[in-house]
PDB file of C-alpha atoms in Angstrom:
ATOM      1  CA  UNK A 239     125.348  94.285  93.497  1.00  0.00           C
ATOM      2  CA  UNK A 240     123.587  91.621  95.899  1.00  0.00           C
ATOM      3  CA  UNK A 241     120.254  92.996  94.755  1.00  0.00           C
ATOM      4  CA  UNK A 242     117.486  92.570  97.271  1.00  0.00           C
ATOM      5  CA  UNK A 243     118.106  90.401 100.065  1.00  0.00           C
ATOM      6  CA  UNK A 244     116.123  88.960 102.488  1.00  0.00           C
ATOM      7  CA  UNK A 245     116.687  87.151 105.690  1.00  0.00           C
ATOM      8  CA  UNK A 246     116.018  84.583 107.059  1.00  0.00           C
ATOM      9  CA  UNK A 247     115.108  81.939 104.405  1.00  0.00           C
ATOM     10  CA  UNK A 248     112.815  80.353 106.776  1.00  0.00           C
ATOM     11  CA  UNK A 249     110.778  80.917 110.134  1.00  0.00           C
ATOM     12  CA  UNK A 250     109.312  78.889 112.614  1.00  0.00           C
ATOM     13  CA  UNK A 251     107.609  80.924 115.388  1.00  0.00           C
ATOM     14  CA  UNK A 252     104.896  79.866 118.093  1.00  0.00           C
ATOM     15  CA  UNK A 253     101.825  81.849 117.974  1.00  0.00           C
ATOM     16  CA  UNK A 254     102.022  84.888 120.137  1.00  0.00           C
ATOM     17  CA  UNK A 255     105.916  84.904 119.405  1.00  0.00           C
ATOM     18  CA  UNK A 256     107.488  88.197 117.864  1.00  0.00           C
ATOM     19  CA  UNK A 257     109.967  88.623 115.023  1.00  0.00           C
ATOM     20  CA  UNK A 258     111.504  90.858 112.487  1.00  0.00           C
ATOM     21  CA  UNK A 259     111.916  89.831 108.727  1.00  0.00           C
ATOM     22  CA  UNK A 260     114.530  91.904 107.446  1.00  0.00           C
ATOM     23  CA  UNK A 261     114.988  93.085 103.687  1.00  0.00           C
ATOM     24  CA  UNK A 262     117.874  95.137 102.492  1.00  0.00           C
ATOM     25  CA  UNK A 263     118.903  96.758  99.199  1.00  0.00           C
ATOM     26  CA  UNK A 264     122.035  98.282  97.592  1.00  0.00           C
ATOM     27  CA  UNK A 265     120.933  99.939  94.475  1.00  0.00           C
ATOM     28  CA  UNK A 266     119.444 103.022  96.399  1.00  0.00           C
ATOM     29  CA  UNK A 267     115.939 102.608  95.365  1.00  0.00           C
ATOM     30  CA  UNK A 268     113.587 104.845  96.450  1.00  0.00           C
ATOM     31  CA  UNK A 269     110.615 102.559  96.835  1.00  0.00           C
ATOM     32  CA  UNK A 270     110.174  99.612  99.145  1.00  0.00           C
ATOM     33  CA  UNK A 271     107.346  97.214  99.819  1.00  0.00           C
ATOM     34  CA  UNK A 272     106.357  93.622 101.704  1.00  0.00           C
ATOM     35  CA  UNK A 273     104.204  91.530  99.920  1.00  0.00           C
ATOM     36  CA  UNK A 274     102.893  88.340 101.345  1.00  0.00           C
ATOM     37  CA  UNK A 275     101.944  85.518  99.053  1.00  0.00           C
ATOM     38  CA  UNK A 276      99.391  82.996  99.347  1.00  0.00           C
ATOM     39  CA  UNK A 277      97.705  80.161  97.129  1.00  0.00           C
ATOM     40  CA  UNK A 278      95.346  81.557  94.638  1.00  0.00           C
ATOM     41  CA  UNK A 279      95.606  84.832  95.888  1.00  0.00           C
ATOM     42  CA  UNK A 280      98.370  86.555  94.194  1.00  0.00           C
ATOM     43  CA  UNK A 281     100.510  89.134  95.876  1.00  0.00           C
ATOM     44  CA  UNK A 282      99.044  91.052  98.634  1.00  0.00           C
ATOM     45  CA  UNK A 283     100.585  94.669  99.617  1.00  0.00           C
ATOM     46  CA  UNK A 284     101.252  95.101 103.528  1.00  0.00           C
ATOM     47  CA  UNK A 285     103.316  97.742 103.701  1.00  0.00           C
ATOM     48  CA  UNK A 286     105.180 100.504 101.329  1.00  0.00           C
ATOM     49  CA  UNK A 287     107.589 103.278 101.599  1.00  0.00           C
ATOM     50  CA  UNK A 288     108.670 105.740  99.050  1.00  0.00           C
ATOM     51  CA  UNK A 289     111.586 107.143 100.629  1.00  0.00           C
ATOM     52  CA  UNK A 290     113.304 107.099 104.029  1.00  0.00           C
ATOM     53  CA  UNK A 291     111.045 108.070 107.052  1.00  0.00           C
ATOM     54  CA  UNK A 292     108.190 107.765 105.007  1.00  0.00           C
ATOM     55  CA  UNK A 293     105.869 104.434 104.898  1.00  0.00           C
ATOM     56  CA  UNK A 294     102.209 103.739 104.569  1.00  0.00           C
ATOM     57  CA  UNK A 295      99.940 100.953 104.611  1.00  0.00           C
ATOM     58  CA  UNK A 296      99.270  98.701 101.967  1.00  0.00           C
ATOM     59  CA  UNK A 297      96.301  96.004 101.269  1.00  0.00           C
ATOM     60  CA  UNK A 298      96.899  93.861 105.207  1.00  0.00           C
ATOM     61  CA  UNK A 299      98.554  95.822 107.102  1.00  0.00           C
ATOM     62  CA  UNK A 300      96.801  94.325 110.864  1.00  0.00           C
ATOM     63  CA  UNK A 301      99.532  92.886 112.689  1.00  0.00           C
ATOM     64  CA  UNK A 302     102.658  94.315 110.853  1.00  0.00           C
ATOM     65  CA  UNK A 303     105.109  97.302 111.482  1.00  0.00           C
ATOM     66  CA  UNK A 304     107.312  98.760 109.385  1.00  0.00           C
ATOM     67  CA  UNK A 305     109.769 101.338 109.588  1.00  0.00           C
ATOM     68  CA  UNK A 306     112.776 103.362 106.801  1.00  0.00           C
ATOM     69  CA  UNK A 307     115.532 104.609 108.898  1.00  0.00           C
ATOM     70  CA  UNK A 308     117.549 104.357 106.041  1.00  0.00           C
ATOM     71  CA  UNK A 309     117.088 104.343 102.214  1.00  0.00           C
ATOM     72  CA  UNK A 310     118.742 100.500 102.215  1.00  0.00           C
ATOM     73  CA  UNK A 311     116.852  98.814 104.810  1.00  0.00           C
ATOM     74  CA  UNK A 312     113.596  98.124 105.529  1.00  0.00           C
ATOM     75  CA  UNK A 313     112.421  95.339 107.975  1.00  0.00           C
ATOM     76  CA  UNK A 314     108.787  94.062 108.870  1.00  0.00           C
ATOM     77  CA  UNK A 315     108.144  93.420 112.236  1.00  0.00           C
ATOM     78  CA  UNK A 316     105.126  91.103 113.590  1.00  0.00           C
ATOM     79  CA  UNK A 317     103.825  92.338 116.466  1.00  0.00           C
ATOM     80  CA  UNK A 318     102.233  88.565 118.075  1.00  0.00           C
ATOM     81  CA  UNK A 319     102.451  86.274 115.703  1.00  0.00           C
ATOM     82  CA  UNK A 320      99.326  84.207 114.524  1.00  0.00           C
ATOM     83  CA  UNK A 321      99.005  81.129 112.369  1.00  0.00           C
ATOM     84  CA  UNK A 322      96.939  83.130 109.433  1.00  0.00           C
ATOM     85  CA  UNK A 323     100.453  85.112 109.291  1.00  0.00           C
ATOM     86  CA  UNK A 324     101.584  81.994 107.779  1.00  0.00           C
ATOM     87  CA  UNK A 325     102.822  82.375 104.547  1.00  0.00           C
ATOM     88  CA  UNK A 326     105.781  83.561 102.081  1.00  0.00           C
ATOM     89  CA  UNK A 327     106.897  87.109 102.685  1.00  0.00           C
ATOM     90  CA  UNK A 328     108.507  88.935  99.860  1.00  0.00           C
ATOM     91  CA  UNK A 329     109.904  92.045  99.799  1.00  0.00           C
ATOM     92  CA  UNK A 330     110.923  94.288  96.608  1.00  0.00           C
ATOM     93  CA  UNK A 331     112.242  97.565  95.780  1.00  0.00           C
ATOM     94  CA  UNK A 332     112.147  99.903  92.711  1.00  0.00           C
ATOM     95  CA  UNK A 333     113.506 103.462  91.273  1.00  0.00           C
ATOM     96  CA  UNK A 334     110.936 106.310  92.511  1.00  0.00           C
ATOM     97  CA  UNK A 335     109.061 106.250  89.143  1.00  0.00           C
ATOM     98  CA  UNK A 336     105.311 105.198  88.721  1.00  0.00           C
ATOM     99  CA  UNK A 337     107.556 103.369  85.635  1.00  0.00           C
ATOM    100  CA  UNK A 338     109.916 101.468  88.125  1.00  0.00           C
ATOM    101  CA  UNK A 339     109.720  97.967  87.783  1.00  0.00           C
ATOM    102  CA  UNK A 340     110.748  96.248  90.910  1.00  0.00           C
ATOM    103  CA  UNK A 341     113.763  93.916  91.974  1.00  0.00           C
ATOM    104  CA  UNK A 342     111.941  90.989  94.431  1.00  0.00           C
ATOM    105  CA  UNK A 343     114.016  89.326  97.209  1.00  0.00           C
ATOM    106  CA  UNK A 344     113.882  85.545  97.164  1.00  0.00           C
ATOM    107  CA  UNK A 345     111.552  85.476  99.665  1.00  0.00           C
ATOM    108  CA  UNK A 346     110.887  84.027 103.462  1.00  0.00           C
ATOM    109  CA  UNK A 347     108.931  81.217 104.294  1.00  0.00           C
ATOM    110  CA  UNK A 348     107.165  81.680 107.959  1.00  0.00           C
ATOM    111  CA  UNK A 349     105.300  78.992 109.386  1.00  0.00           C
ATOM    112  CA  UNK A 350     103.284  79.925 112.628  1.00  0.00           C
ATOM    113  CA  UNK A 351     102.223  77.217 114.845  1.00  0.00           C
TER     114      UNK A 351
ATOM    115  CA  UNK B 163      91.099 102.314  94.535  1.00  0.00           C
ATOM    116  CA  UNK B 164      93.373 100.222  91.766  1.00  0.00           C
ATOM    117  CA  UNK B 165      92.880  96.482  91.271  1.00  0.00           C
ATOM    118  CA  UNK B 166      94.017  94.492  88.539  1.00  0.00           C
ATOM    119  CA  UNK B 167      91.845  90.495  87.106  1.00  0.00           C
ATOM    120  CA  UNK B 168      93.627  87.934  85.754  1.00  0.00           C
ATOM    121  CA  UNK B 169      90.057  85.630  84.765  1.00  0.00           C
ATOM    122  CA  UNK B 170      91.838  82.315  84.289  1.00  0.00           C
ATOM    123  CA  UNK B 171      94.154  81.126  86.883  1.00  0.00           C
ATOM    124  CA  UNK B 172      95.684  78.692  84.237  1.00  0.00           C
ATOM    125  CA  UNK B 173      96.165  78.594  80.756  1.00  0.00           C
ATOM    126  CA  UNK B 174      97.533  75.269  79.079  1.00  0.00           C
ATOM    127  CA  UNK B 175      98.913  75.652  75.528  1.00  0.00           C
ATOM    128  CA  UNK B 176     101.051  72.702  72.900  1.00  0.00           C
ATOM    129  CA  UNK B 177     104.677  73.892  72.382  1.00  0.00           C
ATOM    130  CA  UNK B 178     105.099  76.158  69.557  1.00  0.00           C
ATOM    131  CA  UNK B 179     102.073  77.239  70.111  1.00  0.00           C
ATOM    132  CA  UNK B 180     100.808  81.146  70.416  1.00  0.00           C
ATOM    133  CA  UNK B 181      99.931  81.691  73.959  1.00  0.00           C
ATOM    134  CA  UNK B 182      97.720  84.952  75.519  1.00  0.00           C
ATOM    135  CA  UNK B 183      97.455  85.223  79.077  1.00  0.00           C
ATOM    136  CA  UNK B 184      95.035  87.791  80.595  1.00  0.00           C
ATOM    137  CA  UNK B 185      95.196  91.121  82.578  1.00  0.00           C
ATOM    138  CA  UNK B 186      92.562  93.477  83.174  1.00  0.00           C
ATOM    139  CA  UNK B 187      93.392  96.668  85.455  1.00  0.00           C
ATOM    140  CA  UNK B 188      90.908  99.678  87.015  1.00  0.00           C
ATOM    141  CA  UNK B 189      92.750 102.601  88.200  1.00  0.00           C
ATOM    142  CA  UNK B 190      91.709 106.163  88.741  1.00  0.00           C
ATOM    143  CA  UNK B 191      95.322 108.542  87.035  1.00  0.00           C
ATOM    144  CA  UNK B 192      97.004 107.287  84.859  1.00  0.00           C
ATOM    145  CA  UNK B 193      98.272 103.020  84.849  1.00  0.00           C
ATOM    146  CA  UNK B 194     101.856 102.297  84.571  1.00  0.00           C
ATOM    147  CA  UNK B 195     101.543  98.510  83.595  1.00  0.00           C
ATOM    148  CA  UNK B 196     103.858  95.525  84.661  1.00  0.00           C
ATOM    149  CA  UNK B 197     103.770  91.704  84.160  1.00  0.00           C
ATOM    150  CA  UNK B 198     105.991  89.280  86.158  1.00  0.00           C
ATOM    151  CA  UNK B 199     107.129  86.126  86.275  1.00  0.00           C
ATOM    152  CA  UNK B 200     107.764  83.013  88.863  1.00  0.00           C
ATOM    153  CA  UNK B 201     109.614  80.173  88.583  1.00  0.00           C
ATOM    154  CA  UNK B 202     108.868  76.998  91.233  1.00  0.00           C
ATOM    155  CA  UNK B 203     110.457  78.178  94.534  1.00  0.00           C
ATOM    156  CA  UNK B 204     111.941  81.718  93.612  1.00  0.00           C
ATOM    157  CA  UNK B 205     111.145  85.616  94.156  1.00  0.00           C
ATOM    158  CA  UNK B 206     109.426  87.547  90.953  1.00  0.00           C
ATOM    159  CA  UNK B 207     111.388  88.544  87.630  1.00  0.00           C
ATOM    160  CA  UNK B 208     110.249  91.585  85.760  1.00  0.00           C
ATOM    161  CA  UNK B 209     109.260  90.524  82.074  1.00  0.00           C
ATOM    162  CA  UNK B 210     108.054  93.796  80.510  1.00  0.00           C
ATOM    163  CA  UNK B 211     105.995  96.699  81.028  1.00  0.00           C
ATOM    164  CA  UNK B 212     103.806  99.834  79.482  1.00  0.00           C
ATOM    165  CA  UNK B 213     104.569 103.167  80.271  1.00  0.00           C
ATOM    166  CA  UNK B 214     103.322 105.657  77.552  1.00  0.00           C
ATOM    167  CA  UNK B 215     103.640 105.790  73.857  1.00  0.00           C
ATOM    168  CA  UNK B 216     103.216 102.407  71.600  1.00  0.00           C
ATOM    169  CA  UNK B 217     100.585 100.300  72.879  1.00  0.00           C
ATOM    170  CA  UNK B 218     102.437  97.054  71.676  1.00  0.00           C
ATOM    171  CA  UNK B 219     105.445  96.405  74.158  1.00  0.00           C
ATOM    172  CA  UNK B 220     108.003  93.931  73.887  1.00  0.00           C
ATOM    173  CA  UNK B 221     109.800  92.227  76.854  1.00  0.00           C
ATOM    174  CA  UNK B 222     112.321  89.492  77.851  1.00  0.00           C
ATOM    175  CA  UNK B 223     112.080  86.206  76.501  1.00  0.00           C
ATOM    176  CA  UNK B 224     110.258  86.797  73.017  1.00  0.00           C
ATOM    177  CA  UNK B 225     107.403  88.046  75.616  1.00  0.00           C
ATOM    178  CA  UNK B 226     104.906  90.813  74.223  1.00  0.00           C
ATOM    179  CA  UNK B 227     102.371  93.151  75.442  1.00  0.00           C
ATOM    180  CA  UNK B 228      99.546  95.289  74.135  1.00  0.00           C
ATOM    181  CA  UNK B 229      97.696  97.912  76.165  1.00  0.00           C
ATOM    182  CA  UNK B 230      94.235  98.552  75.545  1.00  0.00           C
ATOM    183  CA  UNK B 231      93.154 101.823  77.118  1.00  0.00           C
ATOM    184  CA  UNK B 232      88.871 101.455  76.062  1.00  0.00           C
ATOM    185  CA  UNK B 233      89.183  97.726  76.881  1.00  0.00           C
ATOM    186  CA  UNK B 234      91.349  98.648  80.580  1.00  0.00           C
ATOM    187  CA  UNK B 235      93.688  95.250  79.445  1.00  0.00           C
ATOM    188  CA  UNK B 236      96.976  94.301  79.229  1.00  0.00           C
ATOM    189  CA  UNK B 237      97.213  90.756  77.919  1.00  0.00           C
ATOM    190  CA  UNK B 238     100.714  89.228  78.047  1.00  0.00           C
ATOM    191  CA  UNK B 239     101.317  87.512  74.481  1.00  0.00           C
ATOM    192  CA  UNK B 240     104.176  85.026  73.172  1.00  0.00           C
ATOM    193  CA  UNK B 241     103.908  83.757  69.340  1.00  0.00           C
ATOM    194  CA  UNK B 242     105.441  80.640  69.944  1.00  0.00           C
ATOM    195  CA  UNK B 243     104.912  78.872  73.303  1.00  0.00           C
ATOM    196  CA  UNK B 244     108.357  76.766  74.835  1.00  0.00           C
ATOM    197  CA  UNK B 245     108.249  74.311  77.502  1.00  0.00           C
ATOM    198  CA  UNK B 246     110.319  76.528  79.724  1.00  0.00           C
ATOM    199  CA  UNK B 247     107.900  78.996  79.555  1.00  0.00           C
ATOM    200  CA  UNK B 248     106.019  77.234  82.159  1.00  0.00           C
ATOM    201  CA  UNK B 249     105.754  79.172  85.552  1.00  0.00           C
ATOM    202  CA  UNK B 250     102.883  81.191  87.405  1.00  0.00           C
ATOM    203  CA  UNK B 251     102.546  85.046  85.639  1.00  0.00           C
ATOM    204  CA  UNK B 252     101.522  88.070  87.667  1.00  0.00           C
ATOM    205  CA  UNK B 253      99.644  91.126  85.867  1.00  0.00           C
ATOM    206  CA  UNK B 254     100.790  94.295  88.219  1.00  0.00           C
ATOM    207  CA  UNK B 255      99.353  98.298  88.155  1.00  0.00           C
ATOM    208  CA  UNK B 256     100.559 101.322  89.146  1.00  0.00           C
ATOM    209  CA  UNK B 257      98.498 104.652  89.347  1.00  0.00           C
ATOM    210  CA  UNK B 258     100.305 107.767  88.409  1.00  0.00           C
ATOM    211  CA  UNK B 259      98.486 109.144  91.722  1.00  0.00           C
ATOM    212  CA  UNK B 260     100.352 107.052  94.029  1.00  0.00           C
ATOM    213  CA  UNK B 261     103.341 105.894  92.537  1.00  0.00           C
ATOM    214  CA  UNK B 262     104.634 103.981  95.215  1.00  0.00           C
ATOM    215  CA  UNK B 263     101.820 101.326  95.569  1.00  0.00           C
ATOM    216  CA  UNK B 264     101.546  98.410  93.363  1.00  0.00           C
ATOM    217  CA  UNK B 265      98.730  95.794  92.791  1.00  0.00           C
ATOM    218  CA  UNK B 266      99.013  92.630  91.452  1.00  0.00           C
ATOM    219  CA  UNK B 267      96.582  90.467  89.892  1.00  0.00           C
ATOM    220  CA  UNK B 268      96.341  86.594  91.714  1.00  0.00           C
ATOM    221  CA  UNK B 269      98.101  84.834  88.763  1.00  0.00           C
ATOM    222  CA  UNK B 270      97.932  82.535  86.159  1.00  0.00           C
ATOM    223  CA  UNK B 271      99.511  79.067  85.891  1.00  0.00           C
ATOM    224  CA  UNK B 272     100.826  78.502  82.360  1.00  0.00           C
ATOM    225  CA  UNK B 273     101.998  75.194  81.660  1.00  0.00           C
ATOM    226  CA  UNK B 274     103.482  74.339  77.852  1.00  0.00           C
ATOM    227  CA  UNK B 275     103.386  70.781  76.987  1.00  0.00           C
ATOM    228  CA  UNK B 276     105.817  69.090  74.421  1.00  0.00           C
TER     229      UNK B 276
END
């Protein structure tokens, strides 16, 4: 099993630019999220899904999309990217239990200038 | 709403030590409790967490655990610190309402010195 994977490892994008982060995983978990992470302020929830087709808004969700086509994937898109959207994106999955403990992708650094 | 307080964002402890880092949750159903851990320049490992039944869980790496439903906590506790132990720990809640969101507390830097 690869786990949760996350690409790219790194990002460089102008402000105003568009991208997608993309997160995939192969253990058919239910439960997806994107978490961005920033000194002294933890984990923060963007975006969650608890099943294909299904996704809601976490904690900061202004200026990101997200959609589950499929149970595997699920990619975060920035819309016009600014520099407070700099930071370290994770994204992590889990079984569909309140109990789940969740699998974390290594993570992708996104600078925006 | 849930939310989860770590109060110190660092905790420094002697090797061999017994270390307690802190975790403090607010949730409206029920909390499904998780602490995790980061090492320098890598994604989150799950350590342990509380479901239901004894209050006193025990994790990877000697880590334990103990729930405290009239105090709302969930301090992380190892009886003998190691060096390697060192790395920033996240406090996490669930509510049985929404099972699909997690919160995380902002983290605590523990650092073991020889």
């Amino acid at each position: 099993n690869a786990g949760v994977t996350q690409t790219p490892k790194f990002q460089v994008l102008k402000t105003g630019q568009s991208m997608t982060l993309q997160c995939a995983q192969d253990m058919n978990h239910e439960y997806m999220s994107w978490y961005r992470q920033d000194p002294g302020m933890g984990l923060r929830l963007i975006h969650y899904s608890v099943g294909a087709g299904i996704t809601d808004q976490g904690e900061v969700p202004n200026g990101y999309n997200v959609s589950r086509s499929t149970t595997e994937d699920f990619p975060l898109r920035l819309l016009s990217a600014a520099p407070s959207q700099t930071s370290v994106y994770f994204c992590a999955s889990s079984y569909g239990l309140a109990g789940g403990s969740q699998f974390f992708g290594p993570g992708t650094r996104l600078t925006v200038l | 709403a849930q939310s989860v307080a770590q109060p110190e964002d660092q905790v420094n402890v002697a090797e061999g030590n017994p270390l307690t880092v802190k975790c403090t949750y607010s949730v409206s159903g029920n909390p499904y409790l998780f602490w995790y851990v980061q090492y320098p320049n890598r994604g989150l490992q799950f350590l342990l967490k509380y479901i239901t039944g004894d209050n006193l869980v025990k994790g990877s790496y000697g880590f334990e655990a103990e729930f405290n439903k009239s105090q709302t906590s969930f301090h992380l506790k190892k009886p003998s610190a190691l060096v390697s132990d060192s790395a920033l720990y996240f406090c996490a809640v669930r509510d049985d309402t929404n099972a699909g969101k997690s919160t995380f507390g902002d983290g605590t830097t523990l650092t073991v010195k020889p």
